CSV table of C-alpha atoms and ligand atoms in Angstrom, one decimal:
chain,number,residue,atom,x,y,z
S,1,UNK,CA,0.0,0.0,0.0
S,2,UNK,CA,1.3,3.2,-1.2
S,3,UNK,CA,0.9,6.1,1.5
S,4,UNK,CA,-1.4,8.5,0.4
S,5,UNK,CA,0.6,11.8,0.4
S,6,UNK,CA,-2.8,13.8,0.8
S,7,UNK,CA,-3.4,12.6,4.2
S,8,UNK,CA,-0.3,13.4,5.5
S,9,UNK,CA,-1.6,16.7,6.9
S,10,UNK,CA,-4.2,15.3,9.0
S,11,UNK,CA,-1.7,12.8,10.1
S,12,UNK,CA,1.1,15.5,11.0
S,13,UNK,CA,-1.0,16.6,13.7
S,14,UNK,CA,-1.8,13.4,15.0
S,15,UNK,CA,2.1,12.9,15.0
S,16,UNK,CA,3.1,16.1,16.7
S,17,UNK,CA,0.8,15.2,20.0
S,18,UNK,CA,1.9,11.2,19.8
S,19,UNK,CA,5.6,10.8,18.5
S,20,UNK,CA,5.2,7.4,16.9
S,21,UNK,CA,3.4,6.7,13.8
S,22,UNK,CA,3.3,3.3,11.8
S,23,UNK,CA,2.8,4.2,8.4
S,24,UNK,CA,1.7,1.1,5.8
S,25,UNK,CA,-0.4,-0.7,8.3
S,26,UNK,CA,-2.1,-3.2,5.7
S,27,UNK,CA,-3.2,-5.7,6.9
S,28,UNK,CA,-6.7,-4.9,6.7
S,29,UNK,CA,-9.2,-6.8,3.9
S,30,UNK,CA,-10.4,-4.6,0.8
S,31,UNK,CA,-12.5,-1.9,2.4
S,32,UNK,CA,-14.3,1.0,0.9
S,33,UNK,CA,-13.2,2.9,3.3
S,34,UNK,CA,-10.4,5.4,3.5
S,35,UNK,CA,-8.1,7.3,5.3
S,36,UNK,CA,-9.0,11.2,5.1
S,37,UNK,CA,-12.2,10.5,4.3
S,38,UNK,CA,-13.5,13.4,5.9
S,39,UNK,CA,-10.7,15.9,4.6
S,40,UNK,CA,-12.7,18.0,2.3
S,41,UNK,CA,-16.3,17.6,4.1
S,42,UNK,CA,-15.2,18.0,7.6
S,43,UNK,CA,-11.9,18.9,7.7
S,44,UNK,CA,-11.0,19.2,11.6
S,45,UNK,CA,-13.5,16.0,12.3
S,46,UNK,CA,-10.4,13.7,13.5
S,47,UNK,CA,-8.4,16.7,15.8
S,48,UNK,CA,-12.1,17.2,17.0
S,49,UNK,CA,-12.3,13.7,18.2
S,50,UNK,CA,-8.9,13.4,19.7
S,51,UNK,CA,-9.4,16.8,21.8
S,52,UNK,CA,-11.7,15.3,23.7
S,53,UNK,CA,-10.4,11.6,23.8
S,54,UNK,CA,-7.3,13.9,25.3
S,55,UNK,CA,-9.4,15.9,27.6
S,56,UNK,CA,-11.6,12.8,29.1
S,57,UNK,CA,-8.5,10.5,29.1
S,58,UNK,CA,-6.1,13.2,31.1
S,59,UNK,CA,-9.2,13.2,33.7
S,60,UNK,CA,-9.7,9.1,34.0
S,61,UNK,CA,-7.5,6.9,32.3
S,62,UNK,CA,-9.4,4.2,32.5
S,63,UNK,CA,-11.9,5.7,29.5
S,64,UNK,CA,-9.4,4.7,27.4
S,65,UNK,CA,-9.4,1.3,27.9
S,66,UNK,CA,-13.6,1.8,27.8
S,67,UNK,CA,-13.2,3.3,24.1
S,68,UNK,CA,-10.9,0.5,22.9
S,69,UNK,CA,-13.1,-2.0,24.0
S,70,UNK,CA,-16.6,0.2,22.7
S,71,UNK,CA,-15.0,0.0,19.3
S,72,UNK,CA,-14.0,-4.2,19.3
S,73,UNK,CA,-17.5,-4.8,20.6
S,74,UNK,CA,-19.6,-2.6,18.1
S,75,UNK,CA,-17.3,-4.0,15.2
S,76,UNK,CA,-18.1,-8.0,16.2
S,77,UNK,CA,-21.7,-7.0,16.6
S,78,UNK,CA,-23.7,-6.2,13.4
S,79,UNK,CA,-20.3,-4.8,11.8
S,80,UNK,CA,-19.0,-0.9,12.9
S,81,UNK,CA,-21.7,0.8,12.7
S,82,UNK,CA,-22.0,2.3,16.0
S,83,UNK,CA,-25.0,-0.1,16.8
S,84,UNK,CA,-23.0,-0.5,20.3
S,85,UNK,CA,-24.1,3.1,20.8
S,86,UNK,CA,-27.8,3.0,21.0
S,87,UNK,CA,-29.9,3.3,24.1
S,88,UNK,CA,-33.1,1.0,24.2
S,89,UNK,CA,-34.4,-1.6,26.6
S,90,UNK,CA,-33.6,-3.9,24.0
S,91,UNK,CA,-30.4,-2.6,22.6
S,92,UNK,CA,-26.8,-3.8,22.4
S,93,UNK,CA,-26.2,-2.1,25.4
S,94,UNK,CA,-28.3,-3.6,27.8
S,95,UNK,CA,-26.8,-7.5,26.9
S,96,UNK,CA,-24.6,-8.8,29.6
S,97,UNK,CA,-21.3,-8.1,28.2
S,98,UNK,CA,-22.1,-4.8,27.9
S,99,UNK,CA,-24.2,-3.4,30.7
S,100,UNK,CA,-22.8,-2.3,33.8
S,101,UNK,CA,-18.9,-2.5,31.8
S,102,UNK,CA,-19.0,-0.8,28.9
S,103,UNK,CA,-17.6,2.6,29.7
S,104,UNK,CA,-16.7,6.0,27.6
S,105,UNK,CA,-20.4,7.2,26.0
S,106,UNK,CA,-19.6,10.0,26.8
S,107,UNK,CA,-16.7,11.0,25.2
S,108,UNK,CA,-18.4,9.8,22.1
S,109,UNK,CA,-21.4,12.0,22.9
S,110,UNK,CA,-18.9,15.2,23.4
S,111,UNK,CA,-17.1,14.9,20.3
S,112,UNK,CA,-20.1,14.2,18.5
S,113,UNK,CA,-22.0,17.5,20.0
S,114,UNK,CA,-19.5,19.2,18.4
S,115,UNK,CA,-19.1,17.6,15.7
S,116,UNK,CA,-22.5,18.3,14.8
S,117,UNK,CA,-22.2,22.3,15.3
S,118,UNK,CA,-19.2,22.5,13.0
S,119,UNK,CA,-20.5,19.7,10.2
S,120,UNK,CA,-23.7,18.6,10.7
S,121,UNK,CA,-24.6,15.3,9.5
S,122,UNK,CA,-21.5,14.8,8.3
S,123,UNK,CA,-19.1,12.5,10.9
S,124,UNK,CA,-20.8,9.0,11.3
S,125,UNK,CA,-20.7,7.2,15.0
S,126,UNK,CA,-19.4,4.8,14.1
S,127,UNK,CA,-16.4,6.7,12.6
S,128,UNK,CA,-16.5,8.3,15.9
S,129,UNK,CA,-15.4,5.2,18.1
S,130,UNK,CA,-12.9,4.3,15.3
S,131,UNK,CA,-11.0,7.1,16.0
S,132,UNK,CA,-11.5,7.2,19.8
S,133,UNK,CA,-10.2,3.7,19.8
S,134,UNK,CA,-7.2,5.2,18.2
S,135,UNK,CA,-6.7,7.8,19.9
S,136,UNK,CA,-6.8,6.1,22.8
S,137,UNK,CA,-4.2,3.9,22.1
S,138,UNK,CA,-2.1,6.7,21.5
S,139,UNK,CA,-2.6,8.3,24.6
S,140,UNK,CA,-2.3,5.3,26.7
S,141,UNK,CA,0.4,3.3,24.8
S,142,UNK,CA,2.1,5.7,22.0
S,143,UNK,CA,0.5,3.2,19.3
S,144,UNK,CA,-0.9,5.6,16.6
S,145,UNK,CA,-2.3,4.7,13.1
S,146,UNK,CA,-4.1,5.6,10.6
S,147,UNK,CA,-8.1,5.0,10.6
S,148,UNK,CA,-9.5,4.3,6.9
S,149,UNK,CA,-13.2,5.7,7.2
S,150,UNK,CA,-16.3,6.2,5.9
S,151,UNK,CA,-18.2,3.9,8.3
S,152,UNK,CA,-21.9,5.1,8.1
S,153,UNK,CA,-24.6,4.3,11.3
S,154,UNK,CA,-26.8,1.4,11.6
S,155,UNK,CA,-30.4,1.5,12.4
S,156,UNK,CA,-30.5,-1.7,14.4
S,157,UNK,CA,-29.9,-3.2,17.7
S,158,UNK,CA,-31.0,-5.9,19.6
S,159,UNK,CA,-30.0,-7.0,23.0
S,160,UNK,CA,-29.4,-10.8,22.4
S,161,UNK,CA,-26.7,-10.3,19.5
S,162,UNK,CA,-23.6,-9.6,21.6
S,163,UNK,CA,-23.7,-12.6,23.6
S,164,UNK,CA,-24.1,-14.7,20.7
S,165,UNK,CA,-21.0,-12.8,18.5
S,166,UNK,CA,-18.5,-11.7,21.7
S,167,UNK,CA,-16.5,-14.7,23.5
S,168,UNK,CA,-16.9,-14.9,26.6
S,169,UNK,CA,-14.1,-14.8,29.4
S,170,UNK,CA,-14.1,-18.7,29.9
S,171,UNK,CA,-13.4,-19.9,26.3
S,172,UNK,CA,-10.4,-21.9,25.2
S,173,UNK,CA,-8.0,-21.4,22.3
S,174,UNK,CA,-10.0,-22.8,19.9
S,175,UNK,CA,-12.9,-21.7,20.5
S,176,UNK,CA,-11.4,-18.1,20.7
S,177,UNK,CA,-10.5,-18.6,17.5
S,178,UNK,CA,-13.2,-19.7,15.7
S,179,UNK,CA,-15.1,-17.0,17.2
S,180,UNK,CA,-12.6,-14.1,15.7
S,181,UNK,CA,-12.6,-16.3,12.2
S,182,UNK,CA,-15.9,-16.0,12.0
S,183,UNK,CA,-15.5,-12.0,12.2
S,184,UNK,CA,-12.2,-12.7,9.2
S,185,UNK,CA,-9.6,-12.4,12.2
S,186,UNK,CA,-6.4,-14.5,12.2
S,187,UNK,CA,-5.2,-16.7,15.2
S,188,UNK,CA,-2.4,-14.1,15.4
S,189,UNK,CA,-4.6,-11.3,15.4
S,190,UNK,CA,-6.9,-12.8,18.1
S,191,UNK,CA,-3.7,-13.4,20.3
S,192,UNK,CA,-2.4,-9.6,19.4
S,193,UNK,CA,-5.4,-7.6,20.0
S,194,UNK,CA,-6.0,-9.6,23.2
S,195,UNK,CA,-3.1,-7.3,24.5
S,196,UNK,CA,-5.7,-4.6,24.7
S,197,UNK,CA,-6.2,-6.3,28.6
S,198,UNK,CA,-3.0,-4.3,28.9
S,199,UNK,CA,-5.2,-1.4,30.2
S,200,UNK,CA,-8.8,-1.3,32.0
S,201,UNK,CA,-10.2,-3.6,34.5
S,202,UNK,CA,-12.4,-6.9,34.8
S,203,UNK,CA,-15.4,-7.2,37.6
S,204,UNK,CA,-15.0,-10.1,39.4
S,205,UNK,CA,-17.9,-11.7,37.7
S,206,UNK,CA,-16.3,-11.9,34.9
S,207,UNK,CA,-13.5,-14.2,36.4
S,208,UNK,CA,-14.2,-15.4,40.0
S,209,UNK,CA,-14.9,-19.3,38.8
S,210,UNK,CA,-11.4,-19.1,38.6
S,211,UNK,CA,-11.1,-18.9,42.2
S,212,UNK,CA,-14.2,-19.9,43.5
S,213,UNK,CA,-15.2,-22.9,44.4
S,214,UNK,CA,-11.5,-24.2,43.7
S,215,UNK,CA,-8.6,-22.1,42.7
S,216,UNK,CA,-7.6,-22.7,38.5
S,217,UNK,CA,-4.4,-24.7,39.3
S,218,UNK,CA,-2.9,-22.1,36.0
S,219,UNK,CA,-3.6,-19.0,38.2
S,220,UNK,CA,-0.1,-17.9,40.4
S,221,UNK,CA,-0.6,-18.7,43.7
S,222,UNK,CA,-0.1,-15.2,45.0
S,223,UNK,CA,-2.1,-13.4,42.6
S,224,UNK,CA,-5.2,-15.9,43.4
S,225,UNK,CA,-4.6,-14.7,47.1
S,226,UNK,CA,-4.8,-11.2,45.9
S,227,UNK,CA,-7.9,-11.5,43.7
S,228,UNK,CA,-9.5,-13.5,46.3
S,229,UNK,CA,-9.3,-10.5,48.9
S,230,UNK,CA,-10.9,-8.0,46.0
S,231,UNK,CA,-13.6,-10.7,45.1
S,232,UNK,CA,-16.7,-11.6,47.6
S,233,UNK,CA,-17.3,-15.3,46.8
S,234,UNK,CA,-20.2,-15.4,43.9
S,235,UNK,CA,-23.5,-15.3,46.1
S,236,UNK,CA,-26.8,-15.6,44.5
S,237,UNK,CA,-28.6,-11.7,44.9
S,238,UNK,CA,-24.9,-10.6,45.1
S,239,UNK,CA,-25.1,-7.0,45.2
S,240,UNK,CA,-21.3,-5.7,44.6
S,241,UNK,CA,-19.4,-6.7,41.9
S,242,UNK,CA,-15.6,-5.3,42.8
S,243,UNK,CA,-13.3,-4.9,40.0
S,244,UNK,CA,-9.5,-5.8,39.7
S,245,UNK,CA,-6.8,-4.5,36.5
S,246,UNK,CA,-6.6,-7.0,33.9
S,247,UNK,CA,-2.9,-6.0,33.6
S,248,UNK,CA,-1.4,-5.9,36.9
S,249,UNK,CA,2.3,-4.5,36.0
S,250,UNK,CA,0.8,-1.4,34.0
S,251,UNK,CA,-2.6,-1.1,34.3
S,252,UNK,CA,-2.8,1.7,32.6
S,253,UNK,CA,-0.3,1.7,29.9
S,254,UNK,CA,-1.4,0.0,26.5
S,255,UNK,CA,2.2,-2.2,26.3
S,256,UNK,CA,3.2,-5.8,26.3
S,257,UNK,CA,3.2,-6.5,29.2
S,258,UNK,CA,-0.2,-8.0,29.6
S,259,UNK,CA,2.1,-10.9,27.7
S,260,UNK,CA,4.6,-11.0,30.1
S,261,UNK,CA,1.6,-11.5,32.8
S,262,UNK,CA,0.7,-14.3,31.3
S,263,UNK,CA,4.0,-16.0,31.3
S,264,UNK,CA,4.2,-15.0,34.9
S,265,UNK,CA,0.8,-16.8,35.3
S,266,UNK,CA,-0.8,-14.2,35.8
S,267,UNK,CA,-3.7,-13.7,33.2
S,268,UNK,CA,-6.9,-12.4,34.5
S,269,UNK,CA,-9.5,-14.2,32.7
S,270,UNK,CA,-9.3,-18.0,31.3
S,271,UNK,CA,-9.6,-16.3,28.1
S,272,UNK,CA,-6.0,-14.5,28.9
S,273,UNK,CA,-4.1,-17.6,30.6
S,274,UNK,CA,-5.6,-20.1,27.8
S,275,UNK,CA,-3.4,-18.3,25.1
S,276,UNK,CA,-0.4,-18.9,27.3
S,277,UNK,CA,-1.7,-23.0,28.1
S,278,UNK,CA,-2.5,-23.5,24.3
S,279,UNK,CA,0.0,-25.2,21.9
S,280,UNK,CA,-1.7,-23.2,19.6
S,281,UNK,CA,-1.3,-20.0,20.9
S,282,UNK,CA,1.8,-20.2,23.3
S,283,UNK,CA,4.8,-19.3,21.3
S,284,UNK,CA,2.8,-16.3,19.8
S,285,UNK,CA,2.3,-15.0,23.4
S,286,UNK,CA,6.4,-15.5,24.4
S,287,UNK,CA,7.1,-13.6,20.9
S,288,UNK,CA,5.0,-10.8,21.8
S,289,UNK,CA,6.4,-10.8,25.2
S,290,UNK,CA,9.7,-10.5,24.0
S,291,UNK,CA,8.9,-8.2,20.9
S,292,UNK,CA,7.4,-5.2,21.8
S,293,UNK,CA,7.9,-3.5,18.8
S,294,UNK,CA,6.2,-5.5,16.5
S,295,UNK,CA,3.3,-6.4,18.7
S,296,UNK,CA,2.5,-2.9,18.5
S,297,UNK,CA,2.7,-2.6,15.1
S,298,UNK,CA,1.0,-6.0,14.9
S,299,UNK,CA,-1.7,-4.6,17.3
S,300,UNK,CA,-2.1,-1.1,15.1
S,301,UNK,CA,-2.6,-2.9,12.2
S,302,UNK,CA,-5.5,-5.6,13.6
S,303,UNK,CA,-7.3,-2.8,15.2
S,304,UNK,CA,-7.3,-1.5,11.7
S,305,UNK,CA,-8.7,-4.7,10.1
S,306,UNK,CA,-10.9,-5.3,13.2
S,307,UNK,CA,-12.7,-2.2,11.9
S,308,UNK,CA,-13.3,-3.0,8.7
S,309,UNK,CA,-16.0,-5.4,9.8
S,310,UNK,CA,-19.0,-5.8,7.9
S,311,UNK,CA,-19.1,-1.7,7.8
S,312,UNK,CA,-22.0,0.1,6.0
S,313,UNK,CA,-20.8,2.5,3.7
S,314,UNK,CA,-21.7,4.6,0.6
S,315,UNK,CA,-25.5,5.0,0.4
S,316,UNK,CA,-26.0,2.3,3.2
S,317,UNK,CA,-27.5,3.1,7.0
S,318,UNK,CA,-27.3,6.7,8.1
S,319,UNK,CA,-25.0,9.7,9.9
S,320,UNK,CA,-27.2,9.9,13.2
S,321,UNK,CA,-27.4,13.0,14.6
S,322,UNK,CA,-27.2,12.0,18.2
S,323,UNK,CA,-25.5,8.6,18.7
S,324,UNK,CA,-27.7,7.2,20.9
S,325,UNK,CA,-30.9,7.4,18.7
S,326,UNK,CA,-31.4,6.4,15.2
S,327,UNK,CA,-32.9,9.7,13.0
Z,401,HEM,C1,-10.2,-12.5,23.0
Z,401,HEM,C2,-11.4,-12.5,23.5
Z,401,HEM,C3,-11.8,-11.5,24.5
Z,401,HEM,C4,-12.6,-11.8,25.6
Z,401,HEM,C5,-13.1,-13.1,26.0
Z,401,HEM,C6,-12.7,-10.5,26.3
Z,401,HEM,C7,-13.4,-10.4,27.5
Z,401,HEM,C8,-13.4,-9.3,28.3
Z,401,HEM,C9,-14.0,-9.2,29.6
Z,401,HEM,C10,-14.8,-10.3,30.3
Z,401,HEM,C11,-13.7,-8.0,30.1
Z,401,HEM,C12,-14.1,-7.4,31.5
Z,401,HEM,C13,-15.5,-7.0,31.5
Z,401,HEM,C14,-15.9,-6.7,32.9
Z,401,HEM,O1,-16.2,-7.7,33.7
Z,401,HEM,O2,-15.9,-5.5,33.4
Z,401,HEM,C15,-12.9,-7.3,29.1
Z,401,HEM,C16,-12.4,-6.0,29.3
Z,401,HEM,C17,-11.7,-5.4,28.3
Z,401,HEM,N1,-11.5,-5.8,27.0
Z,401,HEM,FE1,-11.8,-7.7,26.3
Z,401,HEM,N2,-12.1,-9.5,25.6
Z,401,HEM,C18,-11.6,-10.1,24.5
Z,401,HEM,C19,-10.9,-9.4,23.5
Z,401,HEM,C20,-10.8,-8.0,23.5
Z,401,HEM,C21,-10.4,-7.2,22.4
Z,401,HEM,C22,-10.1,-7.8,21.0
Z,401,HEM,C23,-10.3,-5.9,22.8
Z,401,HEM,C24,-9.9,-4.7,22.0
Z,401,HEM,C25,-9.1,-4.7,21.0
Z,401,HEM,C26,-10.6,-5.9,24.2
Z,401,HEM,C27,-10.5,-4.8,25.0
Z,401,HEM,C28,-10.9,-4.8,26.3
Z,401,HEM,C29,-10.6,-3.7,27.2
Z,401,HEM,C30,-9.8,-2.5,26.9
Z,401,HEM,C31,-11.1,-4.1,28.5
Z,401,HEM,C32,-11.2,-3.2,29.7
Z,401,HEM,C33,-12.4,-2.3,29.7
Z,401,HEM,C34,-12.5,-1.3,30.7
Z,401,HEM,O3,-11.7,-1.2,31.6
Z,401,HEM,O4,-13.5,-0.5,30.7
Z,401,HEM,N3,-10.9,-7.2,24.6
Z,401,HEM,N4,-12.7,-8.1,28.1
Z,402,NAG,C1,-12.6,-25.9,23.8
Z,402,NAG,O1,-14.0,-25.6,24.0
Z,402,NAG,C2,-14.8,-26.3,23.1
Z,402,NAG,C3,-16.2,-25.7,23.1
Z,402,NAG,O2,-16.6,-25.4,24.5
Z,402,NAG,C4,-14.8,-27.8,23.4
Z,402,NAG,O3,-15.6,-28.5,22.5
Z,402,NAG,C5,-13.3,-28.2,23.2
Z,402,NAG,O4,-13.2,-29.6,23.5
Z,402,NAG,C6,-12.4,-27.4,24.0
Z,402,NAG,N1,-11.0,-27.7,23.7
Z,402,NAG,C7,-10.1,-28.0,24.5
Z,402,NAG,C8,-8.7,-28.3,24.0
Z,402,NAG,O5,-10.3,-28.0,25.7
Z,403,NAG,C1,-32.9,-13.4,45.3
Z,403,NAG,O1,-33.8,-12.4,44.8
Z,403,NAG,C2,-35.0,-12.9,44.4
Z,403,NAG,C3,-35.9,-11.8,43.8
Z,403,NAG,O2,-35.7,-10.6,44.6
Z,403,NAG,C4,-35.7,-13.6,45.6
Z,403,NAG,O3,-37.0,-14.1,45.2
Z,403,NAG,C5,-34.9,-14.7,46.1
Z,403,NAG,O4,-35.4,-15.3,47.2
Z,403,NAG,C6,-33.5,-14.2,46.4
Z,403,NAG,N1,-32.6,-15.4,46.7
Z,403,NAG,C7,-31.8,-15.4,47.8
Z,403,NAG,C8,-30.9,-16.6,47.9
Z,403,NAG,O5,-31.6,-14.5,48.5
């Protein structure tokens, strides 16, 4: 892929507040989409979107681990197109991978405010959390690339569909990756964008049968004694559900570390310590651990193809004008 010269403004200001930039991230399928899109019809749309990713970041750290993970679960539900976004009864965001842990609505809800004064009906949600996602991983880890859009906003949203497209914590290796080949994701990019539990935070929910009743004999002794002081045992009405860092070297820092966790046998979530356990999976985790470098590149570029997911574009879907409400 040739860099297209006419981006490189847009992306010179991404550079000046990041440092790093991976140019020629490629991986991603044939997409309609492309980088710049919005260079002529809304020209400040991605500096608008990284101001406040920037400002809401600086104040809680932890959004950015909220708008990585808002972008991954709108794209392996119903594509990116910001169907993650809608409020309803029924919607997306009341399914039980999503309520009570999805976090950063409203960072997308500032940007898109303005967004909407300077060029209205222009910038699509789902463009939105692409570039939050980004930006958040430049913030938080130095990762920066660039995001191909175009993405236009679903009208649908339904409450049962992320539990039957999003793995859930307890799945193996192989079952992890049939679930990202379904979505056109490699065992390698499964393994590489799992590093994204280098930042943000698990409820206990989410992990304490790996504790409770009997201890998973893969979990480090020490860090089991740790969790098991955050986490209540599981009760039936249990009220409080505490929360513990998926990373716990930087929990806050987007690096590979989460890798060197899981050598150290210290993965939060089965779904984490599997891709150490797995002969499938194993020597991609001690290569990341060892390679920084190219996991972030690798990760950069897989975020990119992870958002090219069965995307509306063209004269598909819509721009909403308020992300939480179809026009
Ligand atoms: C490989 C399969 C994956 C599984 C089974 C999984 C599962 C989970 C679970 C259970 C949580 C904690 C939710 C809670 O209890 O609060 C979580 C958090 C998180 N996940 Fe994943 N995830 C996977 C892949 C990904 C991917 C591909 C990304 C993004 C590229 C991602 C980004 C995140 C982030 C950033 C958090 C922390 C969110 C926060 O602090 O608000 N995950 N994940
Ligand atoms: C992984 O999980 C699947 C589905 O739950 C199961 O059929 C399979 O036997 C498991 N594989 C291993 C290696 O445990
Ligand atoms: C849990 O809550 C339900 C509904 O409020 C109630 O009927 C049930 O008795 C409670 N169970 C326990 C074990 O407290």
């Amino acid at each position: 892929m040739a860099s297209n010269s006419s981006n490189f403004q847009v992306i010179g200001i991404l550079m000046l507040s990041c440092f790093i930039l991976f140019v020629g991230v490629s991986s991603a399928a044939k997409t309609p989409l492309k980088v710049g899109f919005y260079k002529h019809s809304c020209p400040p749309a991605e500096a608008i979107v990284q101001k406040y990713v920037n400002k809401f970041v600086s104040r809680n750290p932890g959004l950015a681990a909220g708008l990585i993970r808002l972008h991954f679960h709108d794209c392996f539900v119903r594509g990116c197109d910001g169907s993650v976004l809608l409020d309803g009864p029924n919607s997306e965001k009341e399914s039980i991978p999503n309520r009570r842990s999805l976090r950063g609505f409203e960072v997308i809800d500032a940007a898109k405010a303005e967004l909407e004064s300077r060029c209205p009906g222009i910038v699509s949600c789902a463009d939105i959390v692409a570039f939050a996602a980004r930006d958040s991983a430049c913030k938080v880890g130095k990762i920066d690339y660039d995001v191909p859009s175009g993405r236009r906003d679903g009208r649908v949203s339904l409450i049962n569909e992320p539990l039957q497209n999003l793995p859930p914590p307890f799945f193996n290796a192989t079952a992890l990756r049939d679930n990202f080949a379904r979505k056109g994701l490699s065992l390698d990019e499964m393994v590489t964008l799992s590093g994204a539990h280098s930042i943000g935070i698990s409820h206990c929910s989410s992990f304490s049968s790996r504790i409770y009743p009997t201890q998973d004999p893969t979990l480090d002794p020490d860090y089991a004694a740790f969790l098991k002081k955050i986490c209540p045992p599981p009760a039936v009405n249990a009220t409080v559900d505490p929360t513990a860092n998926l990373d716990s070297i930087t929990p806050n820092r987007l690096d590979n570390n989460y890798y060197m966790g899981l050598k150290a046998n210290r993965g939060l979530l089965t779904s984490d310590q599997v891709l150490l356990s797995s002969p499938l999976t194993s020597k991609m985790v001690v290569y990341n651990a060892k390679y920084g470098n190219v996991w972030a590149k690798k990760f950069a570029a897989a975020m990119v193809h992870m958002g090219t997911i069965e995307v509306l574009t063209g004269k598909q879907g819509e721009i909403r004008k308020n992300c939480r409400v179809v026009n």
